[in-house]
PDB file of C-alpha atoms in Angstrom:
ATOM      1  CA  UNK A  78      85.782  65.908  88.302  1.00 37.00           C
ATOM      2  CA  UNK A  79      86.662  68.647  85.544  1.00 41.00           C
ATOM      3  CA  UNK A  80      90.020  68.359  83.409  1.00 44.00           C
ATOM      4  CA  UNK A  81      92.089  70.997  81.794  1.00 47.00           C
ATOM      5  CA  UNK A  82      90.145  71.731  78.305  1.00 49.00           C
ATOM      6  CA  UNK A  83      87.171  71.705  79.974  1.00 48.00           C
ATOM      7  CA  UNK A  84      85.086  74.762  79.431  1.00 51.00           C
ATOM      8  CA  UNK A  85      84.737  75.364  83.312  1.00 50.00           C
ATOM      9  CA  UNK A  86      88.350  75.176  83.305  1.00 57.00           C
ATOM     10  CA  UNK A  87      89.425  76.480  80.214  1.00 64.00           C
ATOM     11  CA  UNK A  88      91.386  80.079  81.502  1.00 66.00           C
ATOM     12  CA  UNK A  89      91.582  81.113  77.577  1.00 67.00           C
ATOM     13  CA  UNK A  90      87.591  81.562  77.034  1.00 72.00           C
ATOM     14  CA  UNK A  91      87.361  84.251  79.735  1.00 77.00           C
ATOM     15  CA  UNK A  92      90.003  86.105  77.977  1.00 89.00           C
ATOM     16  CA  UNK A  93      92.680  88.346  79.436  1.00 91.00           C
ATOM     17  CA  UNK A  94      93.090  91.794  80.449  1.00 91.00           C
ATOM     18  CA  UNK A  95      96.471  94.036  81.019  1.00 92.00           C
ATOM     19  CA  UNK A  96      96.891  95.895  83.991  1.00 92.00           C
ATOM     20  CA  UNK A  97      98.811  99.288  83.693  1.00 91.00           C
ATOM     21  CA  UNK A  98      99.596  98.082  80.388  1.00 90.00           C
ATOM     22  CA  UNK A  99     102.124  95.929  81.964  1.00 90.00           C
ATOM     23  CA  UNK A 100     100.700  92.648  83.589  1.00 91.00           C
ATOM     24  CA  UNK A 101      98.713  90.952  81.650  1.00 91.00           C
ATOM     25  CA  UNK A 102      96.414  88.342  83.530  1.00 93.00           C
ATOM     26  CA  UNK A 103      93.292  86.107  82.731  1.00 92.00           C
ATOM     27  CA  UNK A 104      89.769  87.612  83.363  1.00 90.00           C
ATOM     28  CA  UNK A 105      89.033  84.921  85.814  1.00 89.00           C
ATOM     29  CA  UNK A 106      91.064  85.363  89.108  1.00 94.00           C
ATOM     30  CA  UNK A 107      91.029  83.809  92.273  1.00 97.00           C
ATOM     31  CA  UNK A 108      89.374  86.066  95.310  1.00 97.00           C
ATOM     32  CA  UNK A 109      91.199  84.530  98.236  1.00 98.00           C
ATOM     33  CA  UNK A 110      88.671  86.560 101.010  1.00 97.00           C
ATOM     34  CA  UNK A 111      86.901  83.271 101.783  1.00 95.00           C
ATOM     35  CA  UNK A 112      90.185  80.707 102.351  1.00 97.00           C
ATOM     36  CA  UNK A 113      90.288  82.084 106.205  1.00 97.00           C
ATOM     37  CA  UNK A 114      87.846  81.187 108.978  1.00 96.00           C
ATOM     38  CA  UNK A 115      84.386  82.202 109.379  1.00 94.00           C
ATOM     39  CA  UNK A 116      83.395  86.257 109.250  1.00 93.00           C
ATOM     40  CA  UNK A 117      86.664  86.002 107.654  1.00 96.00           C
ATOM     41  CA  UNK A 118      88.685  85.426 110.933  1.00 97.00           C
ATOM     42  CA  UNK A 119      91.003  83.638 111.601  1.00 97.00           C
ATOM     43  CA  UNK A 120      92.651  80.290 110.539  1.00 98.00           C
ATOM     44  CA  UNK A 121      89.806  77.904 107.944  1.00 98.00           C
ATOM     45  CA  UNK A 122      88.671  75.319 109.304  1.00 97.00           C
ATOM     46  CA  UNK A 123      90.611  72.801 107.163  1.00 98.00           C
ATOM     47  CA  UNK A 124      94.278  74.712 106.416  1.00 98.00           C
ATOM     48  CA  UNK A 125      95.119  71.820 104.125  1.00 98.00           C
ATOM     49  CA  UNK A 126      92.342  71.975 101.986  1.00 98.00           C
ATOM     50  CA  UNK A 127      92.451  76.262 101.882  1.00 98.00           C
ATOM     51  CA  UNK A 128      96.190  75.445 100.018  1.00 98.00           C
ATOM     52  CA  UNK A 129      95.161  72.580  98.085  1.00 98.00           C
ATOM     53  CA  UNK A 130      92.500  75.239  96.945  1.00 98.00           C
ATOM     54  CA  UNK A 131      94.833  77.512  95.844  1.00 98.00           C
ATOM     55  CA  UNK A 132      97.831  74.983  94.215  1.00 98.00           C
ATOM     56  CA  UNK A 133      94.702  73.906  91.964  1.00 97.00           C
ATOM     57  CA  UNK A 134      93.404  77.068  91.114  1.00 96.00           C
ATOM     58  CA  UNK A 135      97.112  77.463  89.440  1.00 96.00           C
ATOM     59  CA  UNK A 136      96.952  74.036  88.338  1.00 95.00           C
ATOM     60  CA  UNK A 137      93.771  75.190  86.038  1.00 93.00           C
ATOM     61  CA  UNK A 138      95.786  78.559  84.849  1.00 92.00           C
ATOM     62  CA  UNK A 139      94.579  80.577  87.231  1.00 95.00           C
ATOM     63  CA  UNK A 140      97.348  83.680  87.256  1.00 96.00           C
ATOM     64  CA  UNK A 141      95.876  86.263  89.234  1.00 97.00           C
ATOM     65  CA  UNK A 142      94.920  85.815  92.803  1.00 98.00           C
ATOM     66  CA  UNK A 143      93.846  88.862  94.882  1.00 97.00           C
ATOM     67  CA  UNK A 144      93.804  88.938  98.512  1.00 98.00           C
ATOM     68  CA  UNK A 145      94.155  91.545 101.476  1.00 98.00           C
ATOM     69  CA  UNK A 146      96.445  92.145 104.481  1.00 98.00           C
ATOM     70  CA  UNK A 147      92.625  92.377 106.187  1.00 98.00           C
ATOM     71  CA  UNK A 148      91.630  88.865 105.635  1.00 98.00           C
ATOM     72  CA  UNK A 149      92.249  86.728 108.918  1.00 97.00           C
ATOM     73  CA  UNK A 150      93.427  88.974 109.155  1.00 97.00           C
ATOM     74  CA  UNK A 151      97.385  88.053 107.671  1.00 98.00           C
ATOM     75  CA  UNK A 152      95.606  84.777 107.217  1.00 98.00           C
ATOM     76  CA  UNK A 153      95.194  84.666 103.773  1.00 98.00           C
ATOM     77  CA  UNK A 154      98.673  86.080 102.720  1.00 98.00           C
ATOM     78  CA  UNK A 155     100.178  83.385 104.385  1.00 98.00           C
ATOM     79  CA  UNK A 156      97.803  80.254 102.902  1.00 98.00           C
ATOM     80  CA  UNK A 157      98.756  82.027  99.682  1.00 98.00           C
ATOM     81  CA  UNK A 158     102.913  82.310 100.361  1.00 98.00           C
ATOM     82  CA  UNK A 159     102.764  78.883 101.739  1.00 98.00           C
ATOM     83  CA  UNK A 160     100.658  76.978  99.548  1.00 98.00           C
ATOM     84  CA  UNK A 161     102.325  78.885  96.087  1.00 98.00           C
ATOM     85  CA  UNK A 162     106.158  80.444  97.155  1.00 98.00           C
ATOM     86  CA  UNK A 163     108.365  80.285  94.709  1.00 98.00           C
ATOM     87  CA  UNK A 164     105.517  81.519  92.833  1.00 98.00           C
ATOM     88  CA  UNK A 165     105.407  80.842  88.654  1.00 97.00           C
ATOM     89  CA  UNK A 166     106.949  83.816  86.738  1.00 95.00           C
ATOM     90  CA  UNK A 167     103.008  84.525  85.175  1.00 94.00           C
ATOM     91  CA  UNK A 168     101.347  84.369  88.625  1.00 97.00           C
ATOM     92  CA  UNK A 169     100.270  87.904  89.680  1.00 97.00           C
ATOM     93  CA  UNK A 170      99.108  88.826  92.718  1.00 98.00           C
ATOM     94  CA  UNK A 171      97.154  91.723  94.068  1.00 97.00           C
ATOM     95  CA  UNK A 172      96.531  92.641  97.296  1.00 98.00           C
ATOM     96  CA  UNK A 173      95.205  95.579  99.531  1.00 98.00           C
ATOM     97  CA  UNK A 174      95.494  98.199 102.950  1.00 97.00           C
ATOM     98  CA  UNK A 175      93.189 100.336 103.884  1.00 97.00           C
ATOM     99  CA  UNK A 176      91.248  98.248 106.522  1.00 97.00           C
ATOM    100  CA  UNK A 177      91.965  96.994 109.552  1.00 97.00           C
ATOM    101  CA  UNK A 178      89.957  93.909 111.827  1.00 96.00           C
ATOM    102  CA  UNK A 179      88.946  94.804 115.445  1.00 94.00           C
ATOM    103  CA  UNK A 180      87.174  91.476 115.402  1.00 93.00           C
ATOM    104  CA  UNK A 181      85.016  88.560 113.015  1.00 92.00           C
ATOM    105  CA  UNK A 182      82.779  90.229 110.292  1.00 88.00           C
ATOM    106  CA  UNK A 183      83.853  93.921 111.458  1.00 94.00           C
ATOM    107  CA  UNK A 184      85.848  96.122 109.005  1.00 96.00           C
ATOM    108  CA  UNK A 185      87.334  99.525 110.109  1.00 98.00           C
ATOM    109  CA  UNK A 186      89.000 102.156 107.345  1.00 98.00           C
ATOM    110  CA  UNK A 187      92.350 102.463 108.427  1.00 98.00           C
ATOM    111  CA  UNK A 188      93.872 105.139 105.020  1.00 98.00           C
ATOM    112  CA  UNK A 189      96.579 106.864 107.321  1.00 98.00           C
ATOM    113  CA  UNK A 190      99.625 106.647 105.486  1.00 98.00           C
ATOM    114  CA  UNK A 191     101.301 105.244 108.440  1.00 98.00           C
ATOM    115  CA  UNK A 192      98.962 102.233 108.257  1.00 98.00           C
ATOM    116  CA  UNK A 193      99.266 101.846 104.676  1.00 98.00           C
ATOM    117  CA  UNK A 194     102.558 101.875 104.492  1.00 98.00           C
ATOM    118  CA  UNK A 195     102.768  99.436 107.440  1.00 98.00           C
ATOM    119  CA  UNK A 196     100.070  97.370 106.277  1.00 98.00           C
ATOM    120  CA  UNK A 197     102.269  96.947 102.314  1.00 98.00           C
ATOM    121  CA  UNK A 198     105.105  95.978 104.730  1.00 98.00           C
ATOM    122  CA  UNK A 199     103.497  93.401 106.422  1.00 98.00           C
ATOM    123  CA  UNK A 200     102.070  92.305 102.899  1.00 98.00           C
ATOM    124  CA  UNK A 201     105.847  92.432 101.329  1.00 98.00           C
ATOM    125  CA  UNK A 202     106.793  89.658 104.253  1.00 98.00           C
ATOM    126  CA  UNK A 203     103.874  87.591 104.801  1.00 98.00           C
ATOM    127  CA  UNK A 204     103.929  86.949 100.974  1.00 98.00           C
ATOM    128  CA  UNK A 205     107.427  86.653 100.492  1.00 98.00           C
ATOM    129  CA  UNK A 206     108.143  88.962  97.735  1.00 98.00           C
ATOM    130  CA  UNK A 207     110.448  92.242  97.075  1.00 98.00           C
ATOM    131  CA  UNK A 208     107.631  93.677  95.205  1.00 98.00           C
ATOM    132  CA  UNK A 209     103.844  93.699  95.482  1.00 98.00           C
ATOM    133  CA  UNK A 210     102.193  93.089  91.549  1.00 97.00           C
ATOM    134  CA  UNK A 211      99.699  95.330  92.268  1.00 97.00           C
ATOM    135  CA  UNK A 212      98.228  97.027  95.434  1.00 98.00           C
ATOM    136  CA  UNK A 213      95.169  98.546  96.120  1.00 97.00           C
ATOM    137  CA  UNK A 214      93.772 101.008  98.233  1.00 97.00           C
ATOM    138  CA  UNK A 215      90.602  99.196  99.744  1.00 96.00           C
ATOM    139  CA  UNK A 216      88.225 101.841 100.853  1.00 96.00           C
ATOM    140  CA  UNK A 217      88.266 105.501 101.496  1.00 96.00           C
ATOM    141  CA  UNK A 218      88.514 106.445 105.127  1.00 97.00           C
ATOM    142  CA  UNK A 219      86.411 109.274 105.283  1.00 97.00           C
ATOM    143  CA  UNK A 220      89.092 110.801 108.339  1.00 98.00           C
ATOM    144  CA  UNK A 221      91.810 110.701 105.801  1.00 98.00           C
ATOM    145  CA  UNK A 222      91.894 112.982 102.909  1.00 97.00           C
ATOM    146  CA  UNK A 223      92.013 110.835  99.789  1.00 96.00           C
ATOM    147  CA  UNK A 224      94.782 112.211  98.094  1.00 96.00           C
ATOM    148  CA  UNK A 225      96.939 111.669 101.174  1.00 97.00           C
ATOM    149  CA  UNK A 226      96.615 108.261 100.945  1.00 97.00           C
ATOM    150  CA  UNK A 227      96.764 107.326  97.011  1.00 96.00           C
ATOM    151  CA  UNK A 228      99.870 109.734  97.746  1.00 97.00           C
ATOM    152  CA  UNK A 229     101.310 107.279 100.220  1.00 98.00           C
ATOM    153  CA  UNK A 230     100.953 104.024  97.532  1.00 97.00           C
ATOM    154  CA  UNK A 231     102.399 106.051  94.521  1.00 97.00           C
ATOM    155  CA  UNK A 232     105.257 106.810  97.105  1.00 98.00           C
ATOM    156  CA  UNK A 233     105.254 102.724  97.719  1.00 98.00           C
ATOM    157  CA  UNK A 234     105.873 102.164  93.871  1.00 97.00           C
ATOM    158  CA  UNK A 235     108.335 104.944  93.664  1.00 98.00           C
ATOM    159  CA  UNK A 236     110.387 103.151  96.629  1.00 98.00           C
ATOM    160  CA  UNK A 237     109.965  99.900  94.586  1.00 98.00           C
ATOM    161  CA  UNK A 238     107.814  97.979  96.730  1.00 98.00           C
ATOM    162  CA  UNK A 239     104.970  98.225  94.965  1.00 98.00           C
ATOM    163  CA  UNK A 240     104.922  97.732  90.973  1.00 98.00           C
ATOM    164  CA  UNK A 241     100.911  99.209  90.086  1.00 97.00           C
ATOM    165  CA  UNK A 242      98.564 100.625  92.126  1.00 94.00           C
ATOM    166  CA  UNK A 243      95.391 100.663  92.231  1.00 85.00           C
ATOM    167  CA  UNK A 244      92.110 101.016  94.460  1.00 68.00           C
ATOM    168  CA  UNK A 245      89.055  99.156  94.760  1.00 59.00           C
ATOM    169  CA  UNK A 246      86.739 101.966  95.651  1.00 50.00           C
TER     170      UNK A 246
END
């Protein structure tokens, strides 16, 4: 068992970074991909450990968690509004669009700005906020042409429902 001042579990000796010069978040984050079922499907195994998982990453100053609309998919999003909602005023979290989940392990690009802007929709309600912290584009679709959908995100922030964006490719 670790406790806060531990090095392991110390957030200040990874440092912190500022995104868009406006969030400003620890270097170590917490990847929620793996808190769904297996090939990242579904519901985990053991839902109550998946949110004790993430109340104690925030117990150990954790304030960046990044997750995706893809992973369950909706799974995650949900673990993460139900385990943290009303979320603390430094928590940031990031999430994604871009793919969507025909079945466990398979991945499809999905950049059409009518998915993303349905898929940030779906992300605005599973995780209970107004405003995403930051969202990210999460892979090209090669059927799409690029600019159309960073195009459709920057619209996203304009509208307000997205504060940075970003993209993981």
């Amino acid at each position: 068992m670790t406790k806060l001042g531990h090095p392991l579990t110390d957030q200040s000796a990874a440092g912190t970074l500022t995104l868009g010069g406006e969030l400003t978040v620890h270097r170590l984050g917490f990847g929620a991909m793996r808190i769904t079922g297996s090939g990242i499907w579904g519901e985990p195994d053991d839902r109550a450990e998946a949110l004790a998982v993430l109340r104690r990453a925030v117990e150990l100053g954790v304030n960046l968690i990044d997750t995706a609309d893809s992973y369950g998919p909706e799974v995650s999003e949900n673990l993460i509004a139900e385990a943290l909602h009303p979320y603390p005023d430094d928590l940031t979290i990031a999430t994604k669009g871009g793919l969507v989940r025909p079945g466990p392990g398979r991945w499809e690009p999905d950049g059409s700005p009518e998915h993303l802007r349905e898929a940030c929709e779906g992300s605005l309600r599973r995780l209970r906020v107004d405003r995403i912290d930051l969202y990210q584009l999460h892979t090209v679709d090669r059927k799409v042409p690029f600019e159309r959908s960073v195009e459709t995100i920057a619209s996203l922030r304009e509208e307000g429902k997205v504060r940075l964006e970003g993209s993981r490719t």
